CSV table of C-alpha atoms in Angstrom, one decimal:
chain,number,residue,atom,x,y,z
A,325,MET,CA,79.2,188.5,-116.4
A,326,GLU,CA,80.2,186.5,-119.5
A,327,ARG,CA,79.2,187.9,-122.8
A,328,GLY,CA,76.1,186.2,-124.3
A,329,ARG,CA,75.0,184.6,-121.0
A,330,GLN,CA,71.5,185.4,-119.7
A,331,PRO,CA,71.6,187.4,-116.4
A,332,THR,CA,70.5,185.5,-113.4
A,333,LEU,CA,69.0,186.5,-110.0
A,334,GLY,CA,72.5,186.1,-108.5
A,335,ASP,CA,73.9,188.6,-111.1
A,336,VAL,CA,71.2,191.2,-110.1
A,337,ALA,CA,71.9,190.6,-106.4
A,338,ALA,CA,75.6,191.1,-106.9
A,339,ARG,CA,75.0,194.3,-108.9
A,340,ALA,CA,72.6,195.8,-106.4
A,341,LYS,CA,74.6,194.5,-103.4
A,342,VAL,CA,71.5,192.8,-101.8
A,343,SER,CA,70.4,189.3,-101.2
A,344,LYS,CA,68.5,187.1,-103.6
A,345,GLN,CA,65.5,187.2,-101.2
A,346,THR,CA,65.4,191.0,-101.5
A,347,ILE,CA,65.4,190.8,-105.3
A,348,SER,CA,62.5,188.4,-105.1
A,349,ARG,CA,60.6,190.7,-102.8
A,350,VAL,CA,61.0,193.6,-105.2
A,351,ILE,CA,60.0,191.5,-108.3
A,352,ASN,CA,57.0,190.0,-106.6
A,353,ASN,CA,56.1,193.3,-104.8
A,354,LYS,CA,55.9,191.4,-101.5
A,355,GLY,CA,57.4,192.2,-98.1
A,356,GLU,CA,58.9,195.4,-96.9
A,357,VAL,CA,61.9,196.8,-98.9
A,358,ALA,CA,63.4,200.3,-98.3
A,359,GLU,CA,62.7,202.6,-101.2
A,360,ALA,CA,66.4,203.3,-101.8
A,361,THR,CA,67.0,199.6,-102.0
A,362,ARG,CA,64.0,199.0,-104.3
A,363,LYS,CA,65.3,201.7,-106.7
A,364,ARG,CA,68.8,200.1,-106.7
A,365,VAL,CA,67.4,196.7,-107.5
A,366,LEU,CA,65.2,198.0,-110.3
A,367,GLU,CA,68.2,199.9,-111.8
A,368,ALA,CA,70.3,196.7,-111.7
A,369,ILE,CA,67.5,194.8,-113.4
A,370,ARG,CA,67.3,197.4,-116.2
A,371,GLU,CA,71.1,197.6,-116.6
A,372,LEU,CA,71.5,193.8,-116.9
A,373,GLY,CA,68.3,193.2,-118.9
A,374,TYR,CA,67.2,190.6,-116.4
A,375,GLN,CA,63.9,188.7,-117.1
A,376,PRO,CA,62.4,186.7,-114.3
A,377,ASN,CA,62.0,183.0,-115.2
A,378,ALA,CA,58.2,182.6,-115.3
A,379,LEU,CA,58.4,178.8,-115.5
A,380,ALA,CA,60.7,178.5,-112.5
A,381,ARG,CA,58.4,180.9,-110.6
A,382,SER,CA,55.3,178.7,-111.4
A,383,LEU,CA,57.0,175.6,-110.1
A,384,VAL,CA,57.5,177.4,-106.7
A,385,THR,CA,54.1,179.2,-106.5
A,386,SER,CA,52.0,176.6,-108.5
A,387,LYS,CA,50.7,179.6,-110.5
A,388,THR,CA,51.4,180.8,-114.0
A,389,LEU,CA,50.6,183.9,-115.9
A,390,VAL,CA,48.9,181.8,-118.6
A,391,ILE,CA,45.1,181.3,-119.0
A,392,GLY,CA,43.3,178.8,-121.3
A,393,LEU,CA,40.6,179.8,-123.9
A,394,SER,CA,38.5,177.0,-125.3
A,395,VAL,CA,36.3,177.7,-128.4
A,396,PRO,CA,34.2,175.2,-130.4
A,397,ASN,CA,35.4,176.4,-133.9
A,398,ILE,CA,37.8,179.3,-134.5
A,399,ASP,CA,36.7,179.4,-138.1
A,400,GLN,CA,33.3,180.8,-137.2
A,401,PRO,CA,33.2,184.6,-137.7
A,402,PHE,CA,32.5,185.7,-134.2
A,403,PHE,CA,35.1,183.6,-132.2
A,404,PRO,CA,38.2,185.5,-133.4
A,405,GLN,CA,36.7,188.8,-132.1
A,406,ILE,CA,36.0,187.2,-128.7
A,407,ALA,CA,39.5,185.7,-128.7
A,408,ARG,CA,41.1,189.1,-129.5
A,409,GLY,CA,39.2,190.7,-126.7
A,410,VAL,CA,40.4,188.0,-124.3
A,411,GLU,CA,44.0,188.2,-125.5
A,412,ASP,CA,44.3,192.1,-125.5
A,413,ALA,CA,42.9,192.3,-122.0
A,414,ALA,CA,45.2,189.4,-120.9
A,415,ALA,CA,48.3,191.0,-122.4
A,416,GLU,CA,47.6,194.3,-120.6
A,417,ALA,CA,47.5,192.4,-117.3
A,418,GLY,CA,50.7,190.5,-118.2
A,419,TYR,CA,49.0,187.2,-119.0
A,420,SER,CA,49.4,184.9,-122.1
A,421,VAL,CA,46.5,182.9,-123.6
A,422,PHE,CA,46.7,179.2,-124.6
A,423,LEU,CA,44.0,178.8,-127.3
A,424,CYS,CA,42.2,175.4,-127.8
A,425,ASN,CA,40.0,174.8,-130.7
A,426,ALA,CA,37.5,172.0,-130.0
A,427,SER,CA,36.2,171.7,-133.6
A,428,GLY,CA,32.7,171.0,-132.3
A,429,SER,CA,33.8,167.8,-130.6
A,430,GLN,CA,33.0,167.1,-126.9
A,431,GLU,CA,35.9,164.7,-126.7
A,432,ARG,CA,38.4,167.3,-128.0
A,433,GLU,CA,37.0,169.9,-125.6
A,434,LEU,CA,37.4,167.6,-122.6
A,435,ASN,CA,41.0,166.8,-123.8
A,436,ALA,CA,41.7,170.5,-124.1
A,437,ILE,CA,40.6,171.1,-120.5
A,438,GLU,CA,42.8,168.2,-119.4
A,439,ARG,CA,45.8,169.6,-121.3
A,440,LEU,CA,45.2,173.1,-119.8
A,441,ARG,CA,45.2,171.5,-116.3
A,442,GLY,CA,48.4,169.8,-117.2
A,443,HIS,CA,50.0,173.1,-118.2
A,444,ARG,CA,48.9,174.5,-114.8
A,445,VAL,CA,47.1,177.5,-116.2
A,446,ALA,CA,45.8,180.1,-113.8
A,447,GLY,CA,42.3,179.7,-115.1
A,448,ILE,CA,40.1,178.8,-118.1
A,449,ILE,CA,37.6,180.7,-120.3
A,450,SER,CA,35.3,178.3,-122.1
A,451,PHE,CA,32.9,179.4,-124.9
A,452,ASN,CA,29.8,177.5,-125.7
A,453,SER,CA,30.7,174.3,-124.0
A,454,LYS,CA,28.8,171.2,-125.1
A,455,LEU,CA,29.9,169.1,-122.1
A,456,ASN,CA,27.1,168.2,-119.7
A,457,ASP,CA,27.0,169.7,-116.2
A,458,GLU,CA,28.5,166.6,-114.5
A,459,THR,CA,31.5,166.4,-116.8
A,460,ILE,CA,32.2,170.1,-116.5
A,461,GLU,CA,32.0,170.0,-112.7
A,462,ARG,CA,34.3,166.9,-112.6
A,463,ALA,CA,36.8,168.5,-115.1
A,464,ILE,CA,36.9,172.0,-113.8
A,465,GLY,CA,34.8,172.6,-110.6
A,466,GLY,CA,36.9,173.9,-107.8
A,467,LEU,CA,40.2,173.1,-109.4
A,468,PHE,CA,40.9,176.5,-110.8
A,469,PRO,CA,39.1,179.7,-111.8
A,470,VAL,CA,36.7,179.4,-114.7
A,471,VAL,CA,34.5,181.7,-116.8
A,472,MET,CA,31.8,180.2,-119.0
A,473,ILE,CA,30.6,182.3,-122.0
A,474,ASN,CA,27.4,181.3,-123.7
A,475,ARG,CA,26.7,178.5,-121.3
A,476,GLU,CA,24.7,178.2,-118.1
A,477,ILE,CA,25.4,175.3,-115.7
A,478,SER,CA,23.8,174.3,-112.5
A,479,GLN,CA,27.0,174.1,-110.5
A,480,THR,CA,30.1,176.2,-111.0
A,481,HIS,CA,32.7,177.9,-109.0
A,482,GLY,CA,33.1,180.6,-111.6
A,483,THR,CA,31.3,183.2,-113.6
A,484,VAL,CA,28.9,183.0,-116.5
A,485,ILE,CA,28.9,185.6,-119.3
A,486,TRP,CA,25.4,185.3,-120.8
A,487,PRO,CA,24.6,187.3,-123.9
A,488,GLY,CA,21.2,188.9,-124.2
A,489,TYR,CA,19.8,186.4,-126.6
A,490,GLU,CA,16.2,186.9,-125.5
A,491,SER,CA,16.2,190.7,-125.5
A,492,GLY,CA,18.0,190.7,-128.9
A,493,ALA,CA,15.5,188.4,-130.5
A,494,ARG,CA,12.7,190.5,-129.1
A,495,LEU,CA,14.4,193.6,-130.7
A,496,ALA,CA,14.6,191.9,-134.1
A,497,THR,CA,11.0,190.6,-134.0
A,498,GLU,CA,9.6,194.0,-132.8
A,499,HIS,CA,11.4,195.6,-135.8
A,500,LEU,CA,9.7,193.3,-138.2
A,501,ILE,CA,6.3,193.9,-136.5
A,502,ARG,CA,6.8,197.7,-136.8
A,503,LEU,CA,7.3,197.2,-140.6
A,504,GLY,CA,3.8,195.7,-140.8
A,505,ARG,CA,4.9,192.0,-141.3
A,506,GLN,CA,2.2,189.6,-140.3
A,507,ARG,CA,3.7,186.1,-140.7
A,508,ILE,CA,7.2,186.1,-139.2
A,509,LEU,CA,9.0,182.8,-139.6
A,510,PHE,CA,11.4,181.8,-136.8
A,511,LEU,CA,14.4,180.1,-138.4
A,512,GLY,CA,16.2,178.3,-135.6
A,513,MET,CA,18.9,175.7,-135.3
A,514,ASP,CA,18.4,173.8,-132.0
A,515,LEU,CA,15.4,174.8,-129.9
A,516,GLU,CA,16.5,172.4,-127.2
A,517,SER,CA,19.6,174.5,-126.6
A,518,ASN,CA,19.7,177.3,-124.1
A,519,VAL,CA,20.8,179.7,-126.9
A,520,ASP,CA,18.0,179.0,-129.4
A,521,SER,CA,15.3,178.6,-126.7
A,522,SER,CA,16.2,182.0,-125.3
A,523,LYS,CA,16.0,183.6,-128.8
A,524,PHE,CA,12.6,181.8,-129.4
A,525,ALA,CA,11.4,183.2,-126.1
A,526,GLY,CA,12.2,186.7,-127.2
A,527,TYR,CA,10.5,186.1,-130.6
A,528,LYS,CA,7.4,184.7,-128.8
A,529,THR,CA,7.2,187.6,-126.3
A,530,ALA,CA,7.3,190.2,-129.1
A,531,LEU,CA,4.5,188.5,-131.0
A,532,GLU,CA,2.3,188.1,-127.9
A,533,GLN,CA,2.8,191.7,-126.8
A,534,ALA,CA,1.7,192.8,-130.3
A,535,GLY,CA,-1.4,190.6,-130.1
A,536,MET,CA,-0.1,188.3,-132.8
A,537,PRO,CA,-0.5,184.5,-132.7
A,538,VAL,CA,2.6,182.2,-132.3
A,539,ASP,CA,2.0,179.8,-135.2
A,540,PRO,CA,3.9,176.5,-134.8
A,541,GLU,CA,4.0,176.1,-138.5
A,542,LEU,CA,6.2,179.2,-138.7
A,543,VAL,CA,8.9,177.7,-136.4
A,544,VAL,CA,11.4,176.1,-138.8
A,545,ARG,CA,14.7,174.3,-138.0
A,546,ALA,CA,17.8,174.8,-140.2
A,547,ALA,CA,20.1,171.8,-140.3
A,548,GLY,CA,23.8,172.4,-139.5
A,549,ARG,CA,26.0,172.9,-136.5
A,550,ILE,CA,28.2,175.8,-135.5
A,551,GLY,CA,31.2,173.5,-135.1
A,552,ARG,CA,31.0,172.2,-138.6
A,553,GLY,CA,31.8,175.4,-140.5
A,554,PHE,CA,30.5,178.3,-142.5
A,555,SER,CA,29.2,176.5,-145.6
A,556,ASP,CA,27.3,173.9,-143.5
A,557,LEU,CA,25.2,176.6,-141.9
A,558,LEU,CA,24.5,178.4,-145.2
A,559,ARG,CA,23.3,175.1,-146.7
A,560,GLY,CA,21.1,174.5,-143.6
A,561,GLY,CA,19.3,177.8,-144.1
A,562,GLU,CA,18.8,177.3,-147.8
A,563,GLN,CA,17.4,173.8,-147.4
A,564,ALA,CA,15.1,174.8,-144.5
A,565,ILE,CA,13.5,177.6,-146.6
A,566,ARG,CA,13.3,175.5,-149.7
A,567,GLU,CA,11.4,172.8,-147.8
A,568,ALA,CA,9.1,175.4,-146.2
A,569,ARG,CA,8.1,176.8,-149.6
A,570,ASP,CA,7.7,173.4,-151.1
A,571,ARG,CA,5.1,172.5,-148.6
A,572,GLY,CA,3.3,175.8,-149.3
A,573,LEU,CA,4.2,177.7,-146.1
A,574,GLU,CA,3.5,181.4,-146.5
A,575,PHE,CA,5.5,184.1,-144.7
A,576,ASP,CA,6.5,187.7,-145.2
A,577,ALA,CA,9.4,187.9,-142.8
A,578,ILE,CA,12.2,185.7,-141.3
A,579,PHE,CA,14.0,186.1,-138.0
A,580,ALA,CA,17.0,183.8,-138.2
A,581,SER,CA,18.6,182.8,-134.9
A,582,ASN,CA,22.0,182.8,-136.6
A,583,ASP,CA,23.2,185.1,-139.5
A,584,LEU,CA,24.6,182.2,-141.6
A,585,PRO,CA,21.3,180.3,-142.0
A,586,GLY,CA,19.7,183.7,-142.5
A,587,VAL,CA,22.0,184.4,-145.4
A,588,GLY,CA,21.4,180.9,-146.8
A,589,ALA,CA,17.6,181.5,-146.6
A,590,MET,CA,18.0,184.9,-148.4
A,591,ARG,CA,20.2,183.3,-151.1
A,592,HIS,CA,17.6,180.7,-151.8
A,593,LEU,CA,14.7,183.2,-151.9
A,594,ILE,CA,16.6,185.5,-154.3
A,595,SER,CA,17.3,182.5,-156.6
A,596,GLU,CA,13.6,181.9,-156.7
A,597,GLY,CA,12.9,185.5,-157.7
A,598,VAL,CA,11.6,186.6,-154.3
A,599,ALA,CA,12.2,190.3,-153.7
A,600,ILE,CA,14.1,191.1,-150.5
A,601,PRO,CA,12.8,192.9,-148.5
A,602,ASP,CA,9.7,193.9,-150.4
A,603,GLU,CA,8.2,190.4,-150.3
A,604,VAL,CA,10.2,188.9,-147.4
A,605,ALA,CA,12.1,190.9,-144.9
A,606,ILE,CA,15.0,189.1,-143.1
A,607,VAL,CA,16.8,189.8,-139.8
A,608,GLY,CA,19.6,187.6,-138.5
A,609,PHE,CA,21.5,187.3,-135.2
A,610,GLY,CA,25.3,187.7,-134.6
A,611,ASP,CA,26.5,190.3,-137.1
A,612,ALA,CA,28.9,187.9,-138.8
A,613,ASN,CA,31.4,189.4,-141.2
A,614,VAL,CA,29.4,188.2,-144.1
A,615,ALA,CA,26.2,190.0,-142.9
A,616,GLY,CA,27.4,193.4,-144.1
A,617,ILE,CA,28.8,192.3,-147.5
A,618,VAL,CA,26.0,190.2,-148.9
A,619,THR,CA,23.5,191.7,-151.3
A,620,PRO,CA,21.3,193.0,-149.8
A,621,PRO,CA,23.2,193.5,-146.5
A,622,LEU,CA,21.6,191.6,-143.7
A,623,SER,CA,19.9,193.3,-140.8
A,624,THR,CA,21.1,191.6,-137.6
A,625,VAL,CA,21.3,191.7,-133.9
A,626,THR,CA,24.9,192.3,-132.8
A,627,MET,CA,26.7,191.5,-129.6
A,628,PRO,CA,29.8,193.5,-128.5
A,629,LEU,CA,32.0,190.4,-129.0
A,630,TYR,CA,35.4,192.1,-128.4
A,631,GLU,CA,34.1,193.6,-125.1
A,632,MET,CA,32.6,190.2,-124.2
A,633,GLY,CA,36.0,188.6,-124.5
A,634,ALA,CA,37.6,191.4,-122.4
A,635,THR,CA,34.9,191.2,-119.8
A,636,ALA,CA,35.4,187.4,-119.6
A,637,PHE,CA,39.1,187.9,-118.9
A,638,HIS,CA,38.5,190.5,-116.2
A,639,ALA,CA,36.0,188.2,-114.6
A,640,LEU,CA,38.5,185.4,-114.6
A,641,LEU,CA,41.3,187.7,-113.2
A,642,ASP,CA,38.9,188.7,-110.4
A,643,GLN,CA,38.7,185.0,-109.5
A,644,ILE,CA,42.4,184.5,-109.7
A,645,ASP,CA,43.1,187.5,-107.5
A,646,ARG,CA,40.3,186.9,-104.9
A,647,ALA,CA,40.0,183.7,-103.0
A,648,ASP,CA,36.6,184.8,-101.7
A,649,HIS,CA,35.1,185.2,-105.2
A,650,GLU,CA,31.5,184.0,-105.5
A,651,PRO,CA,29.8,182.7,-108.6
A,652,ARG,CA,27.9,185.3,-110.6
A,653,GLN,CA,26.3,185.9,-114.0
A,654,VAL,CA,27.2,188.9,-116.2
A,655,SER,CA,24.6,189.9,-118.9
A,656,ILE,CA,25.6,191.5,-122.2
A,657,SER,CA,23.3,193.9,-124.0
A,658,PRO,CA,22.6,193.5,-127.7
A,659,GLN,CA,22.0,196.1,-130.4
A,660,LEU,CA,19.9,195.9,-133.6
A,661,ILE,CA,21.6,196.9,-136.8
A,662,ILE,CA,19.2,197.7,-139.6
A,663,ARG,CA,20.2,197.1,-143.2
A,664,GLU,CA,18.6,196.6,-146.5
A,665,SER,CA,17.4,193.0,-146.0
A,666,SER,CA,14.5,194.3,-143.9
A,667,VAL,CA,14.1,197.9,-145.0
A,668,SER,CA,14.4,198.9,-148.7
A,669,SER,CA,14.1,202.7,-148.9
A,670,GLU,CA,16.6,205.1,-147.3
A,671,ALA,CA,13.8,207.1,-145.7
A,672,ALA,CA,12.4,204.0,-144.0
A,673,LEU,CA,15.8,202.9,-143.0
A,674,GLN,CA,16.5,206.2,-141.3
A,675,ASP,CA,13.1,206.0,-139.6
A,676,GLN,CA,13.8,202.5,-138.2
A,677,ARG,CA,17.3,203.3,-136.9
A,678,SER,CA,17.9,204.3,-133.3
A,679,PRO,CA,18.8,207.9,-132.5
A,680,ARG,CA,22.4,206.7,-131.8
A,681,GLN,CA,22.6,205.0,-135.2
A,682,ARG,CA,21.2,208.1,-137.0
A,683,ALA,CA,23.7,210.3,-135.3
A,684,ALA,CA,26.5,208.0,-136.5
A,685,GLY,CA,25.2,208.2,-140.1
């Protein structure tokens, strides 16, 4: 073989003294090959440093070892953790990940799906899709394996990964109720969305089970959209609480459906001289990176984001490998992280923590 030239399938066949078809059977682990022959082929591959041409193989098999991952905005603090979970699990299985950032735009998301189809990806993982059911079904349905995270659709050939929004919101509200808070404000973003409506349902259930009224006056919307960036959500929380206080609304606790508006609300209250958590206790949702570094640190509901990404990939791989795969929904369990925005004294903080949290220190 000439120096500097990449080894070919023919070079491996010549070194191992077998046909190209036998080399292909060994590489793809298909068909019967004598063990002695298999060892000879693998030894030739190692000696020559042969790398199978994945692109050429995809043209023959119509399959690639590449998947697509579409997210609304990679700048948001939780998407990188999900993406890392997807990528690590994919790498372990020999797959690469083609990342598409939709920047909160339905048009860009649809274009991303079309590009992924053009690249003949093996499947797609889509997070928090804003496309309607009909568009998703037309763009994806039946064409290749798909996993939807954070989105329920009426018709899909794939799998839905649905975080435990309702149970997480119930945990947060129950925590505030145990602290003796009587007027708990729900700071939402979009109650018409599946995500916020699920969180509101958990908040409502906790109040009703405690025999407390659900006061519509205490349901407040923070302007801002996840796709528009970090500062937009902070401002939305600040503005919502400023307006609530300007109209004389009284509350002694806030459950924010997203950490960032929750931090914005806390920032405004502190600027007005309100003591956190003595006068107003606050719990967010999401465990964004900022939640643990603000002062006081924000209590929050956390989702295992990295594990969610890995679970999404394995669910996608299951579809890729199994033609008889049926649509299913996978639920993810949340956990409450208690910090100083809701509990001030160390003794009370320890009392509110779960046994698992106490053991961890």
